[in-house]
XYZ file of N, CA, C and O in Angstrom:
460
model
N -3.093 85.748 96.962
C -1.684 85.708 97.338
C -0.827 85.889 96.095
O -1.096 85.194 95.115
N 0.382 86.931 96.029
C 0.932 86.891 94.809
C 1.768 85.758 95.056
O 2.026 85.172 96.107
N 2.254 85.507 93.520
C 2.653 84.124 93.556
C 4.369 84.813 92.651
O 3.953 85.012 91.509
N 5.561 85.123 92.647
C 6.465 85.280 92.277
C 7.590 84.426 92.748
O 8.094 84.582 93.860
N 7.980 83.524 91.898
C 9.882 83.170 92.534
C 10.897 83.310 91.303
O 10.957 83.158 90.083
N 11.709 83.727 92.494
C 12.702 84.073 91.783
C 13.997 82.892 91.081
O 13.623 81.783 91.463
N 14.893 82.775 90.509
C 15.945 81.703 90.404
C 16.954 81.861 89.405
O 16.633 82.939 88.903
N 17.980 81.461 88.797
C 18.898 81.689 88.273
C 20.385 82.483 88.516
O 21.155 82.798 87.609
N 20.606 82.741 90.060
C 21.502 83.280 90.436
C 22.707 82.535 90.452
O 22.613 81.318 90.293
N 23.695 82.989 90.598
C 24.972 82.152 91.016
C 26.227 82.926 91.092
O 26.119 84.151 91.136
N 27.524 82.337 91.116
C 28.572 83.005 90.941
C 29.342 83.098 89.506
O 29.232 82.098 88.796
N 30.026 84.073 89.054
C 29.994 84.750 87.781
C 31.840 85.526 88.173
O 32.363 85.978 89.191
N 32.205 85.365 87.029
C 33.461 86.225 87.169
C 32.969 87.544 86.193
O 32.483 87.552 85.062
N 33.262 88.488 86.995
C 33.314 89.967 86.259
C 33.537 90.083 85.295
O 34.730 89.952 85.020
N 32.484 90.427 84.046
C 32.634 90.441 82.316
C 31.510 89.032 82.130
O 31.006 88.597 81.095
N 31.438 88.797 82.823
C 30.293 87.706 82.415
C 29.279 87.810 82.117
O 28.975 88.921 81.681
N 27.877 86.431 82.192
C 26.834 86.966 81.982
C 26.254 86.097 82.696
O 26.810 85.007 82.832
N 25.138 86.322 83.263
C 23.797 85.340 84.312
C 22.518 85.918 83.518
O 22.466 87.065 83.074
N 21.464 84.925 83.402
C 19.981 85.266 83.628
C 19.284 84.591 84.222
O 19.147 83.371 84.313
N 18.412 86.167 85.022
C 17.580 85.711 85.897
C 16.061 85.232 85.252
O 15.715 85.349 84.076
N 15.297 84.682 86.337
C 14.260 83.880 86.049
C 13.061 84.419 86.874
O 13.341 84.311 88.068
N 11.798 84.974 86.683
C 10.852 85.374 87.763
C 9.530 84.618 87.107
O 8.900 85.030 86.133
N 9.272 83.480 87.827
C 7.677 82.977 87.377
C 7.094 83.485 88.317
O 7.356 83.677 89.504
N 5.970 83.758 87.421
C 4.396 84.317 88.188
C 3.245 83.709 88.259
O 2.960 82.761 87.527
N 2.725 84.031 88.853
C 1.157 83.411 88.705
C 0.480 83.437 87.448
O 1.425 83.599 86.677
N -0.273 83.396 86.938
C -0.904 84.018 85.591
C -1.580 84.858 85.931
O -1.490 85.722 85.059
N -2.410 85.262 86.879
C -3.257 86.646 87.132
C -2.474 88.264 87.301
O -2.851 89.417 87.087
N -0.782 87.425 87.964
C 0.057 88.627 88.430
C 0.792 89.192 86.960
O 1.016 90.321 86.524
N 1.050 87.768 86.426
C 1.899 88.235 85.409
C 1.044 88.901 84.259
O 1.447 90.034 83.996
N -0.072 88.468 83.486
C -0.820 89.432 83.092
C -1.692 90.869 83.461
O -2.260 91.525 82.588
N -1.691 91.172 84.669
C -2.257 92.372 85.375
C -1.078 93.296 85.423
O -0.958 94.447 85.005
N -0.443 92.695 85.888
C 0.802 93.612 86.447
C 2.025 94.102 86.114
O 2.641 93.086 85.792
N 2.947 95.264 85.960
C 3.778 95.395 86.280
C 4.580 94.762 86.736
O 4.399 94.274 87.851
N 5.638 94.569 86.099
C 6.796 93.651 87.271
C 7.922 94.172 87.082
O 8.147 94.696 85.991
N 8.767 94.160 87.953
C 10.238 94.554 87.941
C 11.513 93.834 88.665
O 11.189 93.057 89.564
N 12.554 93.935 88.478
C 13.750 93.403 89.083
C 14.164 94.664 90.280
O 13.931 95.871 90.347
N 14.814 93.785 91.056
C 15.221 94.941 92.020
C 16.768 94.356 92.929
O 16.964 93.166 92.683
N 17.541 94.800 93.621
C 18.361 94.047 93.922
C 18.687 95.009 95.357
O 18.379 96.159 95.670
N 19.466 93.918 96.038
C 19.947 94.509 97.809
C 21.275 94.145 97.511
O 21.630 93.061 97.049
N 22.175 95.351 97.872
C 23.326 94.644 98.424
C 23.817 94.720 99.440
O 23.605 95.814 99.963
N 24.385 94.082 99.995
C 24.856 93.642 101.599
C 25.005 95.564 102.114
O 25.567 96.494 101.535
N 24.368 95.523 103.178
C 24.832 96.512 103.862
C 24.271 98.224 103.206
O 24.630 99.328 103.615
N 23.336 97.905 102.131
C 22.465 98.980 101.423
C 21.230 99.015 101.486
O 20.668 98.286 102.303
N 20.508 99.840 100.670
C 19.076 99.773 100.403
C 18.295 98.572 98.933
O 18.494 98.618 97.719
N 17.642 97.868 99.546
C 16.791 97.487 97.980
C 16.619 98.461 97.275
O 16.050 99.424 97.789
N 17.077 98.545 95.780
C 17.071 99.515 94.574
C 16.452 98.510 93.290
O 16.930 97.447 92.894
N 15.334 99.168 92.837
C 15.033 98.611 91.571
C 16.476 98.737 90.504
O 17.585 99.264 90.415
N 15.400 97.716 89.726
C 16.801 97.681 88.435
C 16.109 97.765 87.220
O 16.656 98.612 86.513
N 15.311 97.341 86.768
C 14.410 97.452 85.526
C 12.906 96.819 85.819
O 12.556 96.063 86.725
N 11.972 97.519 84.493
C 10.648 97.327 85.197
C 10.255 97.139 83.937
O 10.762 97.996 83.214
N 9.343 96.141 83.162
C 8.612 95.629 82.271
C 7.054 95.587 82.188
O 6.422 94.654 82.684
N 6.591 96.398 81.688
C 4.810 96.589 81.965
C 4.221 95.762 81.140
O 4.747 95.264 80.144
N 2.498 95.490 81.735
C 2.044 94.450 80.799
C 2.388 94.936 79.524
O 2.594 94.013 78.736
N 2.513 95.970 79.082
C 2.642 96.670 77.183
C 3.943 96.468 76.708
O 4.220 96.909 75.592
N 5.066 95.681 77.583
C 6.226 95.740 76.856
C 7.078 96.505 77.197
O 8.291 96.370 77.039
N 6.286 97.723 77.895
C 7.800 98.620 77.911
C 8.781 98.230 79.136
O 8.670 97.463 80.092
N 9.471 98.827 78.821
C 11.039 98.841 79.537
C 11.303 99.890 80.262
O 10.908 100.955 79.786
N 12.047 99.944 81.640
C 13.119 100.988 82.054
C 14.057 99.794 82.850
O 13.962 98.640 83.269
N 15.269 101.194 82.724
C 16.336 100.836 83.637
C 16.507 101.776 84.178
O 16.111 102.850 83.727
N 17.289 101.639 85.555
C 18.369 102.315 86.314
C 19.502 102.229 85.655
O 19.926 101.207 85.116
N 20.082 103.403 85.677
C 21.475 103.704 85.013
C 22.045 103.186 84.925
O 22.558 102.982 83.824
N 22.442 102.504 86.120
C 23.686 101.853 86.607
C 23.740 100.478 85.789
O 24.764 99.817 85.968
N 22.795 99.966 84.932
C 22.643 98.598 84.166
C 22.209 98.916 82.648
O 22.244 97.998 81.828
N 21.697 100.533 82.171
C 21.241 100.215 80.954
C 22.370 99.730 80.149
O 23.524 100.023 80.464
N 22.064 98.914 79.001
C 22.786 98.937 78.204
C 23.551 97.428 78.684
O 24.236 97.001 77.754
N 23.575 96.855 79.473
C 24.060 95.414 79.885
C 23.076 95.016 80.648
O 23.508 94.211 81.472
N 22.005 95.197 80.754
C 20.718 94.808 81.261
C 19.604 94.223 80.497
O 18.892 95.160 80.136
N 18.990 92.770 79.967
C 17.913 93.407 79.750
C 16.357 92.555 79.887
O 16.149 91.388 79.554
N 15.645 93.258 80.316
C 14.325 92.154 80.976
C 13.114 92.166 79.523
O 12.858 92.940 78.600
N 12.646 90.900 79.978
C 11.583 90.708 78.897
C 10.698 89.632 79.568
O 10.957 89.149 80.671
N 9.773 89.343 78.910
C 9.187 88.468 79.542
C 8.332 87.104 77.936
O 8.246 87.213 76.712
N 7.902 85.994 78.968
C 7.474 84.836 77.399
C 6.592 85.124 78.211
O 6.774 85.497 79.370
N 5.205 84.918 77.462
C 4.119 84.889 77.598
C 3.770 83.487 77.832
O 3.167 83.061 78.817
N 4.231 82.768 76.776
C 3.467 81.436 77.065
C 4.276 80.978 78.750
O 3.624 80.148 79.385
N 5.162 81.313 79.204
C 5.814 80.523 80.501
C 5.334 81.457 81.325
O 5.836 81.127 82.400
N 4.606 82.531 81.545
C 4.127 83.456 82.674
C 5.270 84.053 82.887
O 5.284 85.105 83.527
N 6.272 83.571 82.461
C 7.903 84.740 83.649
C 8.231 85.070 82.539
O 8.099 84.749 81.358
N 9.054 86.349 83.676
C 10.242 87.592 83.409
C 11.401 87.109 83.574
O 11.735 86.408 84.529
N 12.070 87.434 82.696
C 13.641 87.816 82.766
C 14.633 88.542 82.616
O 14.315 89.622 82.119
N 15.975 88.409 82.875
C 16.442 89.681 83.322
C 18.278 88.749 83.292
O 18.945 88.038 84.044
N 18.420 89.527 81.549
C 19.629 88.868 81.257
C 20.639 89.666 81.264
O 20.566 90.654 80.533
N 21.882 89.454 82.106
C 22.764 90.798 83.100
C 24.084 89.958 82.295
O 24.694 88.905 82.482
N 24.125 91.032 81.345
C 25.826 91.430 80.567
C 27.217 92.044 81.331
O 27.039 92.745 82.327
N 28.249 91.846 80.980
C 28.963 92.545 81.205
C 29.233 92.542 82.613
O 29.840 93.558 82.951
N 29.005 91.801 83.485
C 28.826 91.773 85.045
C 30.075 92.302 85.744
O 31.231 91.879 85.723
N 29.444 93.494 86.459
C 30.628 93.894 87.565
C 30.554 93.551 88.739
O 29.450 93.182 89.138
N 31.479 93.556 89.494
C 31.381 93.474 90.990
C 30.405 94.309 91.668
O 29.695 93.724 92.486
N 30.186 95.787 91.470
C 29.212 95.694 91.927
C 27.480 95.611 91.468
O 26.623 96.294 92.030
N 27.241 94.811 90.545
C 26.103 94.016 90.470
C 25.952 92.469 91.366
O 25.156 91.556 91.147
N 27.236 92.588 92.645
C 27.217 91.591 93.302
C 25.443 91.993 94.442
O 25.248 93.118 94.901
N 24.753 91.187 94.587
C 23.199 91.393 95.251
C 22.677 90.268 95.285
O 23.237 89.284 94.801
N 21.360 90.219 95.939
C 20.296 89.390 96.017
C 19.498 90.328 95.508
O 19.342 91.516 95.791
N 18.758 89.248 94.294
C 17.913 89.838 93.342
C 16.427 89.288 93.604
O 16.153 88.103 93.794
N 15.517 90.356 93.579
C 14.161 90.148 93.461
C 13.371 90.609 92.402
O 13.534 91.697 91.849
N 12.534 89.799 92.127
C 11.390 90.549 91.438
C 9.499 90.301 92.023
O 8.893 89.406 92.612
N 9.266 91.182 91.648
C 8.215 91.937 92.488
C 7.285 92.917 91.606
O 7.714 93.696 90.755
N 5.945 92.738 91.961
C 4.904 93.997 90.958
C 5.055 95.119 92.197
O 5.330 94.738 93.335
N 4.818 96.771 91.826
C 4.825 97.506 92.700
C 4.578 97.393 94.528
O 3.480 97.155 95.032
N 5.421 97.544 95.047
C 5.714 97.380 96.233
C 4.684 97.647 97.437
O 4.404 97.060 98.482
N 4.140 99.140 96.607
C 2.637 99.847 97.347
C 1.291 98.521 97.099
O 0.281 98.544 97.802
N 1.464 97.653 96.224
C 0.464 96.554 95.994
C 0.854 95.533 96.393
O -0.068 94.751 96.622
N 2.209 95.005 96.671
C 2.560 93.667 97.332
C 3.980 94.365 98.022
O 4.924 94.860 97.407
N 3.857 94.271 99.066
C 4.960 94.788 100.417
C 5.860 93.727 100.530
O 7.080 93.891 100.554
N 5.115 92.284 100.625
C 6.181 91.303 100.595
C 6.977 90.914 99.520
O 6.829 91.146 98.321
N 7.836 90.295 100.105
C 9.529 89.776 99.424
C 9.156 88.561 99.065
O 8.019 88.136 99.272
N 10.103 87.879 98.479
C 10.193 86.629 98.371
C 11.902 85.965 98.626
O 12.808 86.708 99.002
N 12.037 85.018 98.450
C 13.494 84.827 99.044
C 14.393 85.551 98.121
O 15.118 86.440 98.569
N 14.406 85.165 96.563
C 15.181 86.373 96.082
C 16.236 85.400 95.516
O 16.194 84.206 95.811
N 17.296 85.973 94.606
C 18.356 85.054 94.422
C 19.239 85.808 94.111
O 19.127 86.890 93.535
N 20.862 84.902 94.740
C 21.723 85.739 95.013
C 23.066 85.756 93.805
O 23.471 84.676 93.377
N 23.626 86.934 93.370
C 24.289 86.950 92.166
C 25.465 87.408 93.227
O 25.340 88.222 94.142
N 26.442 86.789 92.919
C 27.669 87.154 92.879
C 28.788 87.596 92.010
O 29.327 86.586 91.557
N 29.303 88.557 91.632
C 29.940 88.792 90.390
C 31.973 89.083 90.783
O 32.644 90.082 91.043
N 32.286 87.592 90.623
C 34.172 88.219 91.223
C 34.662 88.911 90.249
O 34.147 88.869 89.131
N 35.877 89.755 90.562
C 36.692 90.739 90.603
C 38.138 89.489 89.740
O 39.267 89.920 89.506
């Protein structure tokens, strides 16, 4: 069973900053790939950045540069520290190893960013 939760969401005034929190299992978090991804009301789930066991990094456009995920080794989790916050980085945020290997969600946590 993968083991991912998510936490650190909340409400944020626009220009701010939140970080998120993704603990893992230890088998997931060393095997795997992991990434952030976010829904917003009334859209599609869209990744947001993806951290491989080697370190590397991507983003989606829409966050490089006020985005940025890393992960501690010794705590098993990822994170995912969101600069500059606009309204629309308002979502429920997940993180998740490739989707084709784990289909399920987890509850996710929800960022709000006011205007």
């Amino acid at each position: 069973q993968v083991q991912l939760v998510e936490s650190g969401g909340g409400l944020v005034q626009a220009g701010g900053s939140l970080r998120l929190s993704c603990a893992a299992s230890r088998s997931i978090f060393w095997n795997y790939d992991i990434s952030w991804y976010r829904q917003a009301p009334g859209k599609q789930r869209e990744l947001v950045a993806t951290i491989t066991t080697g370190d590397r990094t991507n983003y989606a456009d829409s966050v490089k540069g006020r985005f940025t995920i890393s992960r501690d080794n010794a705590k098993n989790t990822v994170y995912l520290q969101m600069d500059s916050l606009k309204s629309e980085d308002t979502a429920v945020y997940y993180c998740n190893i490739p989707p084709s290997i784990n289909p399920h969600w987890g509850q996710g946590t929800q960022v709000t960013v006011s205007s």
